[in-house]
Amino acid sequence: MKTKILGLNKFPKKYKIMCKLKFAFGVFMFLACNKKDPQNNSIVTNRQGTSQVVYPTSTLDAFSKINKTTSWYNTTIAMTSLFEVSKSRYWGFELIVNGGLVPLNTGTNNTQNGTRNFYWNDLGTYLYTDFTEDGKKDLWAYYLKYPWPTNAAGLHLFSEYVGSPNVYDLQSGLTQVRKCVVSDMDGDGKKDVMLFSSGLDAFPNPGDSLGIFYPKDLKYQYLNSDIGYYHGGATGDVNGDGLIDIVGYSGFSQLIPVHPTCYINNGKRSFTLNKNIFKNFTNQDNYYTVELFDINKDGSLDLFLGSIEKLIVITNKDGVFDRKNSINLPVDSKLEIMDIAFLDFDLDGNIDVLTMSNKGGYNGYALRLFLNKGDLFIESSKSYFDKTDEVGTKSWIKWIRILDYDVDGDLDVVADGLFGNLNGTGGKKIYWRNDGGKFIQVKVN
């Protein structure tokens, strides 16, 4: 059946030919400027257009089954909004004369009484999501002991903040939690909190245990078979048995050699230390940032490791990470990888890699995007982000979140844990607004 172009027979033959050519050209341009989104099969405009949603929130639903086991994925879908602990009733806690702990917040003046015996939230070290499944968001937060750095145990807070803001559980725990993520560690289908602690962040960097918090019974479990300076770590089903395993990396210490570590999940909150899944790592492999993600689509989680001027991915071969099989991503000089995120930015069906780094001793930040082309990664930050770098004394960003920050139906890139003059006196926020697939930096108070 042929489609008839109405009204075309009223015009001379020469004009008919011109109209047909214009129509064909118009169809070609429509197809060229629009393409299928492989994540959700909807039509999206190219990055020059803003009339349709690019990277809708449903994009995250299309991640692979194995990637949905990772702490990166589960933390990303859990953190649908940010939370400012410093502006809450639980900015910190003060140890009073009788040995009790009382909350500190912006409405109190306890810190002015001269005792200086208090704990405060380490900026960005929190999780804000519905752990109890009552439809209301809860808060888990970590508190450092003053003065910093110290080898004293910190505080771990859990509060059903939205429903019961005056009720909280407070327990002494790890020395310096550097990373906290959402993960179902006991396989009951409910959110737990996985904790990676560096321990004392000063000479001789003695390290610390790993920890798990189970909100359903307010219990902590500590894994201390391998003490390390765990600045980074991740969870996911490494061996493909359906249970969530733990990978951490012990960075530089004067007492402990740098090394990766793994706890295999046996079920029923039982974990076994297993370092045999790592091969050919040396004492030069000093890494602080860790993620697990299946980047080559083979159904197994790969290992991402970042540090100063280094970002590598080691593919998972039969449950083993062999350092000799690593792929190096092109990191700028004087950048230190602080966080890693994942999204298919160019909509080609391959998940790309987004990193946040600090510049030259925490004096600025750098946002970098590496497009995954199967056999190589191409740095393409400027094609998607209008502003990727800033400098400032002791100014850096701890985390990058992928969420719908401005609640317009698409995914934005959001900074969480802003240090130095990036934060400002008014508690600034920085995010890159998704404008039809182009990310525009916005700063708000």
Coordinates of C-alpha atoms in Angstrom, one line a residue:
M1 CA 0.0 0.0 0.0
K2 CA 1.4 3.4 -1.0
T3 CA 0.9 6.5 1.1
K4 CA -0.6 9.4 -0.9
I5 CA 0.6 12.9 -0.2
L6 CA -2.6 14.9 -0.2
G7 CA -2.8 17.8 -2.6
L8 CA 0.4 16.9 -4.5
N9 CA -1.5 16.3 -7.8
K10 CA -2.6 19.9 -8.0
F11 CA 0.9 21.1 -8.8
P12 CA 3.2 20.8 -11.9
K13 CA 5.5 17.8 -12.2
K14 CA 8.7 19.7 -11.5
Y15 CA 7.1 21.0 -8.3
K16 CA 6.0 17.5 -7.3
I17 CA 9.5 16.2 -7.6
M18 CA 10.8 19.1 -5.4
C19 CA 8.1 18.4 -2.8
K20 CA 9.0 14.7 -2.7
L21 CA 12.7 15.5 -2.3
K22 CA 11.9 17.9 0.6
F23 CA 9.6 15.3 2.2
A24 CA 12.3 12.7 2.0
F25 CA 14.9 15.1 3.4
G26 CA 12.6 16.0 6.3
V27 CA 12.1 12.3 7.1
F28 CA 15.9 11.8 7.0
M29 CA 16.6 14.8 9.3
F30 CA 13.9 13.6 11.8
L31 CA 15.6 10.1 12.0
A32 CA 19.0 11.7 12.2
C33 CA 18.1 14.1 15.0
N34 CA 16.2 11.6 17.0
K35 CA 17.1 8.1 18.1
K36 CA 15.9 5.3 20.3
D37 CA 17.0 5.3 23.9
P38 CA 18.2 1.7 24.4
Q39 CA 17.3 1.9 28.0
N40 CA 13.6 2.5 27.7
N41 CA 12.7 2.3 24.0
S42 CA 11.4 5.9 23.9
I43 CA 12.2 8.6 21.4
V44 CA 14.5 11.3 22.7
T45 CA 15.7 14.4 21.0
N46 CA 19.4 15.1 20.3
R47 CA 21.4 17.1 22.8
Q48 CA 20.6 20.4 21.0
G49 CA 16.9 19.9 21.8
T50 CA 15.2 20.3 25.2
S51 CA 11.6 19.5 24.4
Q52 CA 11.8 15.9 25.5
V53 CA 13.2 14.0 28.5
V54 CA 16.7 12.6 28.1
Y55 CA 17.8 10.1 30.8
P56 CA 14.4 9.7 32.5
T57 CA 14.4 8.4 36.0
S58 CA 13.2 5.0 34.5
T59 CA 16.7 4.8 33.0
L60 CA 17.9 3.2 36.2
D61 CA 15.3 0.5 36.0
A62 CA 17.0 -0.9 32.9
F63 CA 20.3 -1.6 34.5
S64 CA 21.3 -5.3 34.3
K65 CA 20.4 -7.8 36.9
I66 CA 24.0 -8.2 38.1
N67 CA 24.5 -4.5 38.3
K68 CA 21.4 -4.2 40.5
T69 CA 23.3 -6.2 43.1
T70 CA 25.9 -3.5 43.5
S71 CA 26.1 -1.0 46.4
W72 CA 26.5 1.7 43.8
Y73 CA 23.1 0.9 42.2
N74 CA 21.3 0.3 45.5
T75 CA 22.6 3.5 47.0
T76 CA 21.8 5.5 43.9
I77 CA 18.1 4.4 43.8
A78 CA 17.8 4.8 47.6
M79 CA 19.2 8.4 47.7
T80 CA 16.4 10.2 45.9
S81 CA 17.2 13.5 47.7
L82 CA 20.0 15.0 49.7
F83 CA 20.0 15.7 53.5
E84 CA 21.9 18.3 55.4
V85 CA 22.9 16.8 58.7
S86 CA 24.5 20.1 59.8
K87 CA 21.1 21.8 59.6
S88 CA 19.2 19.0 61.3
R89 CA 18.6 18.5 65.0
Y90 CA 21.5 16.0 64.9
W91 CA 24.5 18.1 63.7
G92 CA 26.5 16.5 66.5
F93 CA 26.6 15.2 70.0
E94 CA 28.2 16.5 73.2
L95 CA 29.5 14.3 76.0
I96 CA 28.3 15.9 79.2
V97 CA 29.5 15.6 82.8
N98 CA 27.4 12.6 83.8
G99 CA 28.7 10.7 80.8
G100 CA 25.5 11.1 78.7
L101 CA 25.4 12.4 75.1
V102 CA 23.1 15.4 74.1
P103 CA 22.4 16.5 70.6
L104 CA 24.0 19.6 69.1
N105 CA 22.4 21.5 66.3
T106 CA 22.2 25.0 64.9
G107 CA 19.7 26.0 67.6
T108 CA 22.0 25.2 70.5
N109 CA 25.2 26.8 71.9
N110 CA 26.7 23.7 73.5
T111 CA 29.9 24.1 71.5
Q112 CA 30.6 27.4 73.2
N113 CA 30.7 26.1 76.7
G114 CA 34.4 25.4 76.6
T115 CA 34.3 21.6 77.1
R116 CA 35.1 20.8 73.4
N117 CA 34.2 17.2 74.2
F118 CA 31.9 16.5 71.3
Y119 CA 31.3 14.6 68.1
W120 CA 30.3 16.1 64.7
N121 CA 29.0 14.7 61.5
D122 CA 31.7 14.1 58.9
L123 CA 30.3 16.0 55.9
G124 CA 28.6 13.7 53.4
T125 CA 28.8 10.6 55.6
Y126 CA 25.1 9.8 55.9
L127 CA 22.3 7.9 54.1
Y128 CA 18.8 9.3 53.8
T129 CA 16.2 6.8 52.6
D130 CA 13.3 4.6 53.8
F131 CA 15.0 1.8 55.7
T132 CA 12.0 0.7 57.7
E133 CA 9.6 0.6 54.7
D134 CA 6.9 2.7 56.3
G135 CA 6.9 5.2 53.5
K136 CA 9.0 7.8 55.5
K137 CA 12.6 8.5 55.1
D138 CA 15.1 7.6 57.8
L139 CA 18.6 8.9 58.6
W140 CA 21.8 7.0 59.2
A141 CA 24.8 9.3 60.0
Y142 CA 28.3 9.0 61.3
Y143 CA 30.0 11.3 63.8
L144 CA 33.8 11.9 64.3
K145 CA 35.2 12.6 67.8
Y146 CA 36.7 16.1 68.3
P147 CA 39.5 16.9 67.8
W148 CA 40.2 15.4 64.4
P149 CA 42.2 13.3 63.6
T150 CA 41.8 10.9 66.5
N151 CA 41.9 7.2 67.2
A152 CA 38.7 7.4 69.3
A153 CA 35.6 5.4 68.2
G154 CA 33.0 7.5 66.4
L155 CA 29.2 7.5 66.8
H156 CA 26.7 5.9 64.6
L157 CA 23.2 7.4 64.6
F158 CA 19.9 5.9 63.2
S159 CA 16.7 7.9 63.3
E160 CA 13.3 7.4 61.8
Y161 CA 13.7 11.0 61.1
V162 CA 10.6 12.0 59.1
G163 CA 8.2 9.9 61.2
S164 CA 9.8 10.2 64.7
P165 CA 12.5 13.0 64.6
N166 CA 13.0 13.0 68.4
V167 CA 13.7 9.2 68.6
Y168 CA 17.1 7.9 67.6
D169 CA 19.5 5.0 68.2
L170 CA 23.1 6.1 69.0
Q171 CA 25.9 3.6 69.3
S172 CA 29.7 3.8 69.5
G173 CA 31.4 2.2 66.5
L174 CA 34.1 2.5 63.9
T175 CA 36.8 5.1 64.2
Q176 CA 36.4 7.0 60.8
V177 CA 33.7 5.8 58.4
R178 CA 34.8 7.0 55.0
K179 CA 32.1 5.4 53.0
C180 CA 28.6 4.2 53.8
V181 CA 26.4 2.4 51.2
V182 CA 23.0 0.8 50.9
S183 CA 23.1 -3.0 50.4
D184 CA 21.0 -6.0 51.4
M185 CA 23.7 -7.9 53.3
D186 CA 21.6 -10.7 54.9
G187 CA 19.4 -11.4 51.9
D188 CA 16.0 -10.6 53.5
G189 CA 15.1 -8.0 50.8
K190 CA 15.5 -5.1 53.1
K191 CA 18.1 -2.3 53.1
D192 CA 21.1 -2.5 55.3
V193 CA 24.1 -0.2 55.7
M194 CA 27.6 -1.3 54.7
L195 CA 30.5 0.7 56.4
F196 CA 34.1 1.1 55.2
S197 CA 36.4 2.8 57.8
S198 CA 39.9 4.1 57.3
G199 CA 40.6 4.3 61.0
L200 CA 42.8 7.1 62.3
D201 CA 43.6 9.4 59.4
A202 CA 47.1 10.2 60.6
F203 CA 50.4 8.5 61.4
P204 CA 50.7 5.5 61.6
N205 CA 47.3 4.9 59.9
P206 CA 46.6 1.7 61.8
G207 CA 43.4 0.9 60.0
D208 CA 40.1 -0.4 61.2
S209 CA 37.4 -3.1 60.7
L210 CA 34.5 -3.1 58.3
G211 CA 31.0 -2.9 59.6
I212 CA 27.4 -3.7 58.7
F213 CA 24.3 -2.0 60.3
Y214 CA 21.0 -3.9 60.2
P215 CA 18.2 -1.3 60.7
K216 CA 15.5 -3.9 61.3
D217 CA 17.0 -4.9 64.7
L218 CA 19.4 -1.9 65.2
K219 CA 22.4 -4.2 65.4
Y220 CA 25.9 -3.8 64.1
Q221 CA 28.2 -6.5 62.9
Y222 CA 32.0 -5.9 62.6
L223 CA 34.3 -7.8 60.3
N224 CA 37.8 -7.7 61.7
S225 CA 39.6 -10.7 60.0
D226 CA 41.5 -8.2 57.9
I227 CA 42.2 -4.8 59.4
G228 CA 43.0 -2.1 56.8
Y229 CA 42.9 1.6 55.9
Y230 CA 39.5 1.2 54.1
H231 CA 39.0 4.5 52.4
G232 CA 36.9 2.8 49.7
G233 CA 34.9 -0.3 49.1
A234 CA 31.8 -1.7 47.4
T235 CA 29.4 -4.6 47.6
G236 CA 27.8 -6.9 45.0
D237 CA 27.4 -10.5 43.9
V238 CA 31.0 -11.2 43.0
N239 CA 30.8 -15.0 42.7
G240 CA 27.3 -15.2 41.2
D241 CA 25.7 -17.2 44.0
G242 CA 22.9 -14.6 44.6
L243 CA 24.4 -13.3 47.9
I244 CA 26.0 -9.9 48.3
D245 CA 29.8 -10.0 48.8
I246 CA 32.1 -7.3 50.1
V247 CA 35.2 -5.8 48.4
G248 CA 37.5 -3.3 50.1
Y249 CA 40.9 -1.8 49.5
S250 CA 43.4 -1.0 52.2
G251 CA 45.3 2.1 51.2
F252 CA 48.7 3.4 52.4
S253 CA 49.5 2.7 56.0
Q254 CA 52.8 2.7 57.9
L255 CA 51.7 -0.6 59.5
I256 CA 49.7 -2.5 56.9
P257 CA 50.8 -3.2 53.3
V258 CA 48.4 -1.9 50.6
H259 CA 46.1 -4.7 49.5
P260 CA 42.6 -5.6 48.3
T261 CA 40.3 -7.6 50.5
C262 CA 37.1 -9.6 50.0
Y263 CA 34.5 -11.1 52.3
I264 CA 32.4 -13.8 50.7
N265 CA 28.8 -13.9 51.9
N266 CA 27.7 -17.4 53.2
G267 CA 24.2 -16.3 54.1
K268 CA 22.6 -15.7 57.5
R269 CA 25.0 -12.9 58.3
S270 CA 28.1 -15.1 57.9
F271 CA 31.1 -13.9 55.9
T272 CA 34.4 -15.5 55.1
L273 CA 37.6 -13.6 54.3
N274 CA 38.8 -14.6 50.8
K275 CA 41.9 -12.9 49.3
N276 CA 42.3 -15.6 46.6
I277 CA 40.0 -13.7 44.2
F278 CA 42.8 -11.1 43.7
K279 CA 46.0 -11.9 41.6
N280 CA 49.2 -10.0 40.8
F281 CA 48.6 -7.0 42.9
T282 CA 51.8 -5.4 44.2
N283 CA 52.8 -2.9 47.0
Q284 CA 52.6 -0.2 44.3
D285 CA 48.9 -0.7 43.8
N286 CA 47.7 1.9 46.3
Y287 CA 44.0 2.8 45.7
Y288 CA 41.4 4.7 47.7
T289 CA 38.3 4.6 45.6
V290 CA 36.4 1.3 44.8
E291 CA 33.3 0.3 42.9
L292 CA 31.9 -2.9 41.5
F293 CA 30.1 -2.8 38.1
D294 CA 29.7 -5.1 35.1
I295 CA 31.1 -2.7 32.5
N296 CA 31.6 -5.2 29.6
K297 CA 28.2 -6.8 29.8
D298 CA 29.4 -10.4 30.4
G299 CA 27.2 -10.9 33.5
S300 CA 30.0 -10.6 36.0
L301 CA 31.0 -7.7 38.2
D302 CA 34.2 -5.9 37.3
L303 CA 36.4 -4.0 39.8
F304 CA 37.0 -0.3 39.5
L305 CA 40.0 1.2 41.4
G306 CA 40.9 4.9 41.6
S307 CA 43.7 6.9 43.2
I308 CA 46.1 9.7 42.4
E309 CA 46.4 10.0 38.6
K310 CA 45.0 6.4 38.3
L311 CA 41.7 4.8 37.4
I312 CA 41.7 1.2 36.3
V313 CA 39.0 -1.5 35.7
I314 CA 39.8 -5.1 36.2
T315 CA 37.5 -7.6 34.5
N316 CA 36.1 -10.5 36.4
K317 CA 37.2 -13.8 35.0
D318 CA 35.6 -16.8 36.8
G319 CA 35.4 -14.8 40.0
V320 CA 39.0 -13.6 39.9
F321 CA 40.4 -10.1 39.5
D322 CA 43.8 -10.4 37.9
R323 CA 45.7 -7.1 38.0
K324 CA 47.5 -8.1 34.7
N325 CA 44.1 -7.8 32.9
S326 CA 43.5 -4.2 34.0
I327 CA 42.4 -1.5 31.6
N328 CA 43.7 2.1 32.3
L329 CA 41.4 5.0 31.8
P330 CA 43.0 8.4 30.8
V331 CA 43.2 10.4 34.1
D332 CA 44.6 13.9 34.1
S333 CA 47.8 14.6 36.1
K334 CA 47.4 15.8 39.6
L335 CA 43.9 14.5 39.9
E336 CA 42.9 12.1 42.6
I337 CA 39.7 10.0 41.9
M338 CA 37.3 10.4 44.8
D339 CA 34.1 8.9 43.4
I340 CA 32.8 6.9 40.4
A341 CA 29.3 6.8 38.9
F342 CA 27.7 5.0 35.9
L343 CA 25.2 5.9 33.2
D344 CA 24.8 5.5 29.4
F345 CA 25.4 9.1 28.5
D346 CA 25.7 8.6 24.7
L347 CA 22.8 6.1 24.5
D348 CA 24.7 3.5 22.6
G349 CA 23.9 0.7 24.9
N350 CA 27.2 0.8 26.8
I351 CA 27.4 2.1 30.3
D352 CA 29.8 5.0 30.6
V353 CA 32.0 6.1 33.6
L354 CA 31.7 9.4 35.4
T355 CA 34.3 10.4 38.0
M356 CA 34.8 13.1 40.6
S357 CA 38.4 14.0 41.5
N358 CA 40.1 16.5 43.8
K359 CA 42.8 18.7 42.4
G360 CA 46.3 18.8 43.8
G361 CA 45.9 18.2 47.5
Y362 CA 42.1 19.0 47.8
N363 CA 42.3 22.4 46.2
G364 CA 39.5 22.1 43.7
Y365 CA 37.4 19.5 41.9
A366 CA 37.3 17.9 38.4
L367 CA 34.3 16.1 36.8
R368 CA 35.3 13.7 34.1
L369 CA 33.2 11.6 31.7
F370 CA 34.7 8.5 30.0
L371 CA 32.5 7.1 27.1
N372 CA 32.6 3.4 26.9
K373 CA 33.3 2.3 23.3
G374 CA 33.7 -1.4 24.1
D375 CA 37.5 -1.7 23.7
L376 CA 38.4 1.7 24.9
F377 CA 37.2 4.7 27.0
I378 CA 37.2 8.2 25.5
E379 CA 37.2 11.3 27.7
S380 CA 34.3 13.4 26.6
S381 CA 33.4 15.7 29.6
K382 CA 33.0 18.9 27.7
S383 CA 30.5 17.4 25.3
Y384 CA 28.0 16.8 28.1
F385 CA 28.9 19.2 30.9
D386 CA 29.2 23.0 30.7
K387 CA 31.5 23.3 33.7
T388 CA 33.8 20.5 34.8
D389 CA 36.5 22.2 37.0
E390 CA 36.8 24.6 39.8
V391 CA 39.7 25.6 42.1
G392 CA 39.8 26.7 45.7
T393 CA 41.8 26.2 48.9
K394 CA 40.8 22.9 50.5
S395 CA 37.7 22.8 48.4
W396 CA 36.5 19.5 47.0
I397 CA 33.5 17.3 46.5
K398 CA 33.2 13.9 48.2
W399 CA 30.4 12.2 46.2
I400 CA 28.5 12.5 42.9
R401 CA 24.9 11.3 43.0
I402 CA 22.7 10.5 40.0
L403 CA 19.1 11.5 40.9
D404 CA 16.3 13.7 39.8
Y405 CA 17.3 16.7 42.0
D406 CA 15.0 19.3 40.5
V407 CA 12.1 16.8 40.3
D408 CA 11.3 17.3 36.6
G409 CA 11.4 13.6 35.6
D410 CA 15.0 13.2 34.4
L411 CA 18.3 12.4 36.1
D412 CA 20.7 15.1 37.2
V413 CA 24.3 14.9 38.4
V414 CA 24.5 16.1 42.0
A415 CA 27.4 17.0 44.3
D416 CA 27.2 15.7 47.8
G417 CA 29.7 16.5 50.6
L418 CA 31.0 20.0 49.6
F419 CA 34.1 21.1 51.4
G420 CA 35.9 24.5 51.7
N421 CA 34.5 27.6 49.9
L422 CA 32.4 25.3 47.7
N423 CA 30.1 25.0 50.6
G424 CA 30.0 28.7 51.6
T425 CA 28.4 30.2 54.7
G426 CA 24.9 29.5 53.4
G427 CA 25.4 25.8 52.8
K428 CA 25.6 25.9 49.0
K429 CA 24.5 23.1 46.8
I430 CA 26.0 22.3 43.4
Y431 CA 24.3 20.2 40.7
W432 CA 24.4 19.8 37.0
R433 CA 20.8 20.1 35.7
N434 CA 19.8 17.8 32.9
D435 CA 18.7 20.1 30.1
G436 CA 17.8 17.8 27.2
G437 CA 20.9 15.6 27.8
K438 CA 23.3 18.5 28.3
F439 CA 24.3 19.1 32.0
I440 CA 24.3 22.7 33.1
Q441 CA 25.9 23.6 36.4
V442 CA 23.6 25.3 39.0
K443 CA 24.6 26.6 42.4
V444 CA 21.9 27.2 45.0
N445 CA 21.7 27.9 48.7

